[in-house]
mmCIF file of C-alpha atoms in Angstrom:
data_model
loop_
_atom_site.group_PDB
_atom_site.id
_atom_site.type_symbol
_atom_site.label_atom_id
_atom_site.label_comp_id
_atom_site.label_asym_id
_atom_site.label_seq_id
_atom_site.Cartn_x
_atom_site.Cartn_y
_atom_site.Cartn_z
ATOM 1 C CA MET A 736 -83.350 108.110 -327.001
ATOM 2 C CA ASN A 737 -81.337 111.318 -326.988
ATOM 3 C CA ILE A 738 -77.549 111.083 -326.543
ATOM 4 C CA VAL A 739 -74.695 113.533 -326.057
ATOM 5 C CA VAL A 740 -71.269 112.273 -327.123
ATOM 6 C CA ILE A 741 -68.503 114.253 -325.465
ATOM 7 C CA GLY A 742 -65.377 113.968 -327.575
ATOM 8 C CA GLY A 743 -67.408 113.220 -330.684
ATOM 9 C CA SER A 744 -64.521 114.130 -332.992
ATOM 10 C CA GLY A 745 -62.319 111.295 -331.688
ATOM 11 C CA LEU A 746 -62.121 107.715 -332.893
ATOM 12 C CA VAL A 747 -64.735 106.284 -330.520
ATOM 13 C CA GLY A 748 -66.915 109.372 -330.631
ATOM 14 C CA GLN A 749 -67.125 109.369 -334.436
ATOM 15 C CA ASN A 750 -68.141 105.719 -334.428
ATOM 16 C CA ILE A 751 -70.851 106.325 -331.839
ATOM 17 C CA LEU A 752 -72.260 109.247 -333.800
ATOM 18 C CA ARG A 753 -72.245 107.225 -337.018
ATOM 19 C CA SER A 754 -74.004 104.337 -335.266
ATOM 20 C CA CYS A 755 -76.607 106.741 -333.867
ATOM 21 C CA GLU A 756 -77.271 108.120 -337.339
ATOM 22 C CA GLU A 757 -77.723 104.626 -338.754
ATOM 23 C CA ARG A 758 -80.164 103.700 -335.991
ATOM 24 C CA GLY A 759 -82.125 106.941 -336.056
ATOM 25 C CA ILE A 760 -80.987 107.973 -332.580
ATOM 26 C CA SER A 761 -80.861 111.675 -331.812
ATOM 27 C CA ALA A 762 -77.252 112.544 -330.962
ATOM 28 C CA THR A 763 -75.204 115.660 -330.302
ATOM 29 C CA GLY A 764 -71.443 115.379 -330.728
ATOM 30 C CA THR A 765 -69.026 117.798 -329.122
ATOM 31 C CA TYR A 766 -65.525 118.769 -330.174
ATOM 32 C CA ARG A 767 -62.727 120.554 -328.325
ATOM 33 C CA THR A 768 -60.663 122.302 -331.008
ATOM 34 C CA ALA A 769 -61.937 121.330 -334.445
ATOM 35 C CA PRO A 770 -65.320 120.035 -335.639
ATOM 36 C CA ASP A 771 -65.467 116.707 -337.408
ATOM 37 C CA THR A 772 -68.113 114.518 -339.000
ATOM 38 C CA GLY A 773 -71.251 114.648 -336.866
ATOM 39 C CA THR A 774 -69.949 117.110 -334.264
ATOM 40 C CA ASN A 775 -71.748 120.403 -333.935
ATOM 41 C CA ARG A 776 -71.056 121.767 -330.463
ATOM 42 C CA GLU A 777 -67.764 123.049 -329.102
ATOM 43 C CA LEU A 778 -67.105 121.981 -325.530
ATOM 44 C CA ASP A 779 -64.229 121.917 -323.079
ATOM 45 C CA LYS A 780 -65.087 119.284 -320.461
ATOM 46 C CA THR A 781 -62.758 120.998 -317.977
ATOM 47 C CA ASP A 782 -65.150 123.985 -317.916
ATOM 48 C CA PRO A 783 -67.930 122.990 -315.484
ATOM 49 C CA VAL A 784 -70.212 125.872 -316.448
ATOM 50 C CA SER A 785 -70.104 125.040 -320.159
ATOM 51 C CA VAL A 786 -70.715 121.355 -319.491
ATOM 52 C CA ARG A 787 -73.652 122.081 -317.210
ATOM 53 C CA GLU A 788 -75.241 124.568 -319.607
ATOM 54 C CA LEU A 789 -74.949 122.209 -322.576
ATOM 55 C CA LEU A 790 -76.568 119.277 -320.797
ATOM 56 C CA GLN A 791 -79.284 121.463 -319.309
ATOM 57 C CA GLU A 792 -80.079 122.720 -322.790
ATOM 58 C CA ILE A 793 -80.222 119.292 -324.433
ATOM 59 C CA GLU A 794 -81.525 117.198 -321.502
ATOM 60 C CA PRO A 795 -80.153 113.918 -322.889
ATOM 61 C CA ASP A 796 -81.135 110.443 -321.764
ATOM 62 C CA ALA A 797 -77.489 109.371 -321.853
ATOM 63 C CA VAL A 798 -74.084 111.022 -322.010
ATOM 64 C CA VAL A 799 -71.101 109.120 -323.418
ATOM 65 C CA ASP A 800 -67.816 110.633 -322.257
ATOM 66 C CA THR A 801 -65.045 109.633 -324.664
ATOM 67 C CA ALA A 802 -62.952 112.795 -324.255
ATOM 68 C CA ALA A 803 -59.539 112.271 -322.684
ATOM 69 C CA PHE A 804 -55.898 113.247 -322.728
ATOM 70 C CA HIS A 805 -54.666 109.833 -323.777
ATOM 71 C CA ALA A 806 -51.100 110.434 -324.964
ATOM 72 C CA VAL A 807 -49.704 107.963 -322.444
ATOM 73 C CA ASP A 808 -46.106 109.176 -322.424
ATOM 74 C CA ASP A 809 -47.095 112.855 -322.410
ATOM 75 C CA CYS A 810 -49.230 112.229 -319.336
ATOM 76 C CA GLU A 811 -46.026 111.529 -317.401
ATOM 77 C CA SER A 812 -44.595 114.958 -318.219
ATOM 78 C CA GLU A 813 -47.895 116.880 -318.281
ATOM 79 C CA GLN A 814 -49.489 115.491 -315.157
ATOM 80 C CA GLU A 815 -51.509 118.589 -314.334
ATOM 81 C CA ARG A 816 -53.133 118.566 -317.762
ATOM 82 C CA ALA A 817 -53.798 114.829 -317.558
ATOM 83 C CA TRP A 818 -55.476 115.158 -314.158
ATOM 84 C CA THR A 819 -57.477 118.221 -315.187
ATOM 85 C CA VAL A 820 -58.945 116.505 -318.258
ATOM 86 C CA ASN A 821 -59.215 112.862 -317.251
ATOM 87 C CA ALA A 822 -60.224 113.235 -313.601
ATOM 88 C CA GLN A 823 -61.596 116.710 -312.950
ATOM 89 C CA GLY A 824 -63.167 117.031 -316.393
ATOM 90 C CA THR A 825 -64.995 113.743 -315.913
ATOM 91 C CA LYS A 826 -66.223 114.958 -312.533
ATOM 92 C CA HIS A 827 -67.800 117.986 -314.226
ATOM 93 C CA VAL A 828 -69.500 115.736 -316.783
ATOM 94 C CA ALA A 829 -70.773 113.368 -314.099
ATOM 95 C CA SER A 830 -72.217 116.190 -311.991
ATOM 96 C CA ALA A 831 -73.941 117.739 -314.991
ATOM 97 C CA ALA A 832 -75.296 114.402 -316.201
ATOM 98 C CA ASP A 833 -76.693 113.638 -312.760
ATOM 99 C CA ALA A 834 -78.342 117.051 -312.578
ATOM 100 C CA VAL A 835 -80.413 116.271 -315.686
ATOM 101 C CA GLY A 836 -81.046 112.623 -314.782
ATOM 102 C CA ALA A 837 -78.933 111.222 -317.612
ATOM 103 C CA GLN A 838 -77.054 107.936 -317.606
ATOM 104 C CA LEU A 839 -73.297 108.506 -317.859
ATOM 105 C CA ILE A 840 -71.234 106.071 -319.925
ATOM 106 C CA TYR A 841 -67.520 106.605 -319.319
ATOM 107 C CA ILE A 842 -64.865 105.141 -321.612
ATOM 108 C CA SER A 843 -61.927 104.044 -319.468
ATOM 109 C CA THR A 844 -58.930 101.801 -320.248
ATOM 110 C CA ASP A 845 -57.401 98.363 -319.736
ATOM 111 C CA TYR A 846 -54.370 100.099 -318.238
ATOM 112 C CA VAL A 847 -56.136 100.359 -314.864
ATOM 113 C CA TYR A 848 -55.155 96.703 -314.297
ATOM 114 C CA SER A 849 -51.671 95.631 -313.225
ATOM 115 C CA GLY A 850 -50.795 93.945 -316.501
ATOM 116 C CA ALA A 851 -49.164 91.004 -314.761
ATOM 117 C CA PRO A 852 -49.190 88.057 -317.221
ATOM 118 C CA SER A 853 -50.000 85.605 -314.435
ATOM 119 C CA ASP A 854 -53.289 87.431 -313.767
ATOM 120 C CA ALA A 855 -54.413 87.933 -317.375
ATOM 121 C CA PRO A 856 -56.931 88.020 -318.873
ATOM 122 C CA PHE A 857 -58.456 90.413 -316.367
ATOM 123 C CA SER A 858 -62.099 90.434 -315.330
ATOM 124 C CA GLU A 859 -64.064 93.209 -313.651
ATOM 125 C CA THR A 860 -63.620 91.526 -310.244
ATOM 126 C CA ASP A 861 -59.819 91.763 -310.431
ATOM 127 C CA SER A 862 -58.141 94.472 -308.397
ATOM 128 C CA VAL A 863 -57.108 97.751 -309.967
ATOM 129 C CA SER A 864 -53.410 98.673 -310.027
ATOM 130 C CA PRO A 865 -52.600 101.448 -312.544
ATOM 131 C CA VAL A 866 -49.081 101.175 -313.953
ATOM 132 C CA ASN A 867 -48.630 104.760 -315.177
ATOM 133 C CA TYR A 868 -49.973 108.261 -314.608
ATOM 134 C CA TYR A 869 -52.380 108.082 -317.518
ATOM 135 C CA ALA A 870 -53.985 105.002 -315.965
ATOM 136 C CA ARG A 871 -54.127 106.688 -312.567
ATOM 137 C CA THR A 872 -56.046 109.614 -314.016
ATOM 138 C CA LYS A 873 -58.408 107.340 -315.927
ATOM 139 C CA TYR A 874 -59.180 105.338 -312.800
ATOM 140 C CA ALA A 875 -59.769 108.609 -310.954
ATOM 141 C CA GLY A 876 -62.145 109.407 -313.804
ATOM 142 C CA GLU A 877 -63.970 106.137 -313.143
ATOM 143 C CA GLN A 878 -64.451 107.138 -309.518
ATOM 144 C CA ALA A 879 -65.578 110.639 -310.511
ATOM 145 C CA ALA A 880 -68.069 109.161 -312.988
ATOM 146 C CA LYS A 881 -69.863 107.491 -310.092
ATOM 147 C CA ILE A 882 -71.143 110.888 -309.007
ATOM 148 C CA ALA A 883 -73.897 110.254 -311.538
ATOM 149 C CA THR A 884 -76.647 108.076 -310.109
ATOM 150 C CA GLU A 885 -76.658 105.904 -313.229
ATOM 151 C CA THR A 886 -73.095 105.224 -314.334
ATOM 152 C CA THR A 887 -71.560 102.702 -316.712
ATOM 153 C CA VAL A 888 -67.794 102.295 -317.053
ATOM 154 C CA LEU A 889 -66.485 100.566 -320.177
ATOM 155 C CA ARG A 890 -62.870 99.364 -320.191
ATOM 156 C CA PRO A 891 -61.577 98.698 -323.730
ATOM 157 C CA SER A 892 -58.078 97.711 -324.869
ATOM 158 C CA VAL A 893 -56.025 99.230 -327.725
ATOM 159 C CA ILE A 894 -58.879 100.862 -329.634
ATOM 160 C CA TYR A 895 -58.401 100.898 -333.394
ATOM 161 C CA GLY A 896 -60.268 101.781 -336.583
ATOM 162 C CA LEU A 897 -60.065 104.043 -339.615
ATOM 163 C CA ALA A 898 -62.222 106.990 -338.535
ATOM 164 C CA SER A 899 -59.456 108.920 -336.771
ATOM 165 C CA ASN A 900 -55.721 108.778 -336.127
ATOM 166 C CA ASN A 901 -54.625 105.769 -334.087
ATOM 167 C CA PHE A 902 -51.995 103.017 -334.123
ATOM 168 C CA VAL A 903 -53.601 101.192 -337.048
ATOM 169 C CA THR A 904 -53.866 104.253 -339.307
ATOM 170 C CA TRP A 905 -50.236 105.092 -338.499
ATOM 171 C CA ALA A 906 -49.061 101.548 -339.287
ATOM 172 C CA ILE A 907 -51.011 101.473 -342.561
ATOM 173 C CA SER A 908 -49.470 104.808 -343.612
ATOM 174 C CA GLU A 909 -45.940 103.647 -342.806
ATOM 175 C CA LEU A 910 -46.252 100.242 -344.450
ATOM 176 C CA ARG A 911 -47.971 101.650 -347.524
ATOM 177 C CA ALA A 912 -45.025 104.030 -347.918
ATOM 178 C CA GLY A 913 -42.613 101.102 -347.650
ATOM 179 C CA ASN A 914 -41.105 102.291 -344.379
ATOM 180 C CA GLU A 915 -39.566 99.878 -341.890
ATOM 181 C CA ILE A 916 -41.157 99.976 -338.423
ATOM 182 C CA SER A 917 -40.170 98.457 -335.075
ATOM 183 C CA ILE A 918 -43.032 97.176 -332.938
ATOM 184 C CA VAL A 919 -42.861 95.909 -329.364
ATOM 185 C CA ASP A 920 -43.346 92.157 -329.112
ATOM 186 C CA ASP A 921 -43.673 91.853 -325.325
ATOM 187 C CA GLN A 922 -46.879 93.816 -324.737
ATOM 188 C CA VAL A 923 -50.068 91.757 -324.999
ATOM 189 C CA SER A 924 -53.634 93.088 -325.189
ATOM 190 C CA THR A 925 -57.075 92.370 -326.626
ATOM 191 C CA PRO A 926 -57.450 95.022 -329.366
ATOM 192 C CA THR A 927 -60.888 96.604 -329.599
ATOM 193 C CA TYR A 928 -62.494 97.683 -332.848
ATOM 194 C CA ALA A 929 -63.925 101.173 -332.321
ATOM 195 C CA ARG A 930 -67.103 100.257 -334.178
ATOM 196 C CA ASP A 931 -67.767 97.388 -331.760
ATOM 197 C CA LEU A 932 -67.086 99.613 -328.750
ATOM 198 C CA ALA A 933 -69.572 102.147 -330.131
ATOM 199 C CA GLN A 934 -72.217 99.425 -330.416
ATOM 200 C CA ALA A 935 -71.480 98.385 -326.832
ATOM 201 C CA ALA A 936 -71.944 101.953 -325.594
ATOM 202 C CA LEU A 937 -75.312 102.233 -327.329
ATOM 203 C CA ALA A 938 -76.391 98.824 -326.040
ATOM 204 C CA VAL A 939 -75.768 99.709 -322.395
ATOM 205 C CA ALA A 940 -77.550 103.025 -322.942
ATOM 206 C CA ASP A 941 -80.517 101.333 -324.596
ATOM 207 C CA GLN A 942 -80.779 98.732 -321.849
ATOM 208 C CA ASN A 943 -79.810 101.115 -319.047
ATOM 209 C CA LEU A 944 -77.080 98.766 -317.849
ATOM 210 C CA THR A 945 -74.911 100.237 -315.112
ATOM 211 C CA GLY A 946 -71.694 99.128 -313.452
ATOM 212 C CA VAL A 947 -68.199 98.306 -314.707
ATOM 213 C CA TYR A 948 -67.711 96.244 -317.867
ATOM 214 C CA ASN A 949 -64.654 95.173 -319.798
ATOM 215 C CA ALA A 950 -65.368 95.901 -323.464
ATOM 216 C CA ALA A 951 -62.566 94.521 -325.617
ATOM 217 C CA GLY A 952 -61.842 92.216 -328.509
ATOM 218 C CA PRO A 953 -61.722 88.425 -328.074
ATOM 219 C CA THR A 954 -58.126 87.769 -329.131
ATOM 220 C CA ARG A 955 -55.012 88.079 -326.962
ATOM 221 C CA VAL A 956 -52.180 89.250 -329.170
ATOM 222 C CA SER A 957 -48.864 91.089 -328.933
ATOM 223 C CA ARG A 958 -48.583 94.496 -330.572
ATOM 224 C CA TYR A 959 -46.024 92.984 -332.992
ATOM 225 C CA ARG A 960 -48.310 90.099 -334.007
ATOM 226 C CA PHE A 961 -51.210 92.530 -334.305
ATOM 227 C CA THR A 962 -49.196 94.608 -336.781
ATOM 228 C CA ARG A 963 -48.077 91.564 -338.760
ATOM 229 C CA ASP A 964 -51.708 90.479 -339.076
ATOM 230 C CA LEU A 965 -52.610 93.964 -340.287
ATOM 231 C CA ALA A 966 -49.919 93.781 -342.957
ATOM 232 C CA ALA A 967 -51.072 90.335 -344.056
ATOM 233 C CA SER A 968 -54.677 91.465 -344.529
ATOM 234 C CA PHE A 969 -53.723 94.603 -346.458
ATOM 235 C CA GLY A 970 -51.088 92.892 -348.563
ATOM 236 C CA PHE A 971 -48.167 94.895 -347.169
ATOM 237 C CA ASN A 972 -44.638 93.542 -346.888
ATOM 238 C CA GLN A 973 -44.445 91.908 -343.463
ATOM 239 C CA ASP A 974 -40.639 91.992 -343.590
ATOM 240 C CA LEU A 975 -40.883 95.742 -343.000
ATOM 241 C CA ILE A 976 -41.995 94.986 -339.420
ATOM 242 C CA SER A 977 -39.305 94.192 -336.869
ATOM 243 C CA PRO A 978 -39.835 93.100 -333.255
ATOM 244 C CA ILE A 979 -38.383 95.150 -330.442
ATOM 245 C CA SER A 980 -38.607 94.801 -326.668
ATOM 246 C CA THR A 981 -40.294 97.397 -324.472
ATOM 247 C CA GLU A 982 -36.965 98.062 -322.784
ATOM 248 C CA GLU A 983 -35.246 98.653 -326.121
ATOM 249 C CA PHE A 984 -38.092 100.847 -327.365
ATOM 250 C CA GLY A 985 -37.665 103.136 -324.371
ATOM 251 C CA GLN A 986 -41.186 104.464 -323.798
ATOM 252 C CA GLU A 987 -41.345 107.103 -321.077
ATOM 253 C CA ALA A 988 -44.381 105.697 -319.285
ATOM 254 C CA PRO A 989 -44.409 102.116 -318.003
ATOM 255 C CA ARG A 990 -46.696 99.780 -319.948
ATOM 256 C CA PRO A 991 -48.563 96.700 -318.687
ATOM 257 C CA THR A 992 -47.011 93.492 -319.971
ATOM 258 C CA ASP A 993 -50.374 91.780 -320.528
ATOM 259 C CA SER A 994 -53.510 93.925 -320.242
ATOM 260 C CA SER A 995 -55.791 91.506 -322.070
ATOM 261 C CA LEU A 996 -59.395 91.516 -320.891
ATOM 262 C CA ASP A 997 -62.190 89.025 -320.406
ATOM 263 C CA SER A 998 -65.293 90.746 -321.782
ATOM 264 C CA SER A 999 -67.754 87.906 -321.268
ATOM 265 C CA ARG A 1000 -69.793 89.896 -318.735
ATOM 266 C CA ILE A 1001 -70.905 92.583 -321.176
ATOM 267 C CA SER A 1002 -71.323 90.037 -323.972
ATOM 268 C CA ASN A 1003 -73.679 88.017 -321.780
ATOM 269 C CA ASN A 1004 -75.601 90.969 -320.336
ATOM 270 C CA ALA A 1005 -75.914 93.179 -323.408
ATOM 271 C CA ASP A 1006 -75.752 90.561 -326.169
ATOM 272 C CA ILE A 1007 -72.701 92.296 -327.632
ATOM 273 C CA SER A 1008 -70.237 90.555 -329.930
ATOM 274 C CA PHE A 1009 -66.686 91.867 -330.307
ATOM 275 C CA ARG A 1010 -64.905 90.854 -333.489
ATOM 276 C CA SER A 1011 -61.352 89.537 -333.723
ATOM 277 C CA HIS A 1012 -58.785 91.916 -335.163
ATOM 278 C CA SER A 1013 -58.045 89.504 -338.006
ATOM 279 C CA ALA A 1014 -61.676 89.487 -339.139
ATOM 280 C CA VAL A 1015 -61.840 93.272 -338.897
ATOM 281 C CA PHE A 1016 -58.592 93.733 -340.831
ATOM 282 C CA ASP A 1017 -59.854 91.533 -343.644
ATOM 283 C CA LYS A 1018 -63.042 93.584 -343.828
ATOM 284 C CA LEU A 1019 -61.239 96.930 -343.705
ATOM 285 C CA ALA A 1020 -58.826 95.828 -346.409
ATOM 286 C CA GLU A 1021 -61.796 95.104 -348.695
ATOM 287 C CA ILE A 1022 -63.289 98.574 -348.348
ATOM 288 C CA SER A 1023 -60.179 100.743 -348.104
#
């Protein structure tokens, strides 16, 4: 199997490339501004000619599109950029992947659901109701991805790991420095370990599974509880973490109250197991 990972320098992309290396899978990772571990080709997914030429050159069996403008609040103020990358850029990737007969695996988001607590956890049959502009562009990306004849959409939730900057690496840095942090306690999700999401992407590629799949961790948890559990595993002072409401925190973009996902469909169809954040934290604390 030959894979192209678009956005290979990001958190998910790095984990996919590392998993490919471990399994002996031929993989090409792209980067937008700066190369990182495993990336060797510069690519701007908003440039249709560059995308088409790269995929025609490599002729991959599968393309995993992880590249996105995912600064949720910035998407509200930079809507043109968000649409250009997340919607139009994905359209270019889908068209190019289809032209070479490659399966397209698109990494989307739990934010496409309404986030209403009464409806959570959400399954793939639940209706889509994006709560902010970022989510709107990602759902548009899902629709654009379907241009490819063979398309798989994976919807994760709060992706974390150590390979690249994300909420967990920020929290570890702050707590290790002894800084007090305020974390929202009224936003619930099912945090997804990037390593597990990478394995899921390779599994659907290997088995040629198509369609829409939730791909998230098994535990519903608030962002505040998630951070407290992180501190407990790493031996940080949990008293440094204070709860704050979403309203008090004042984020520019609306957030879903409960975007937790039911990922049983992909677990049953691809024999994928997503680990709880507590188990992952314990493991990461051992090796870091």
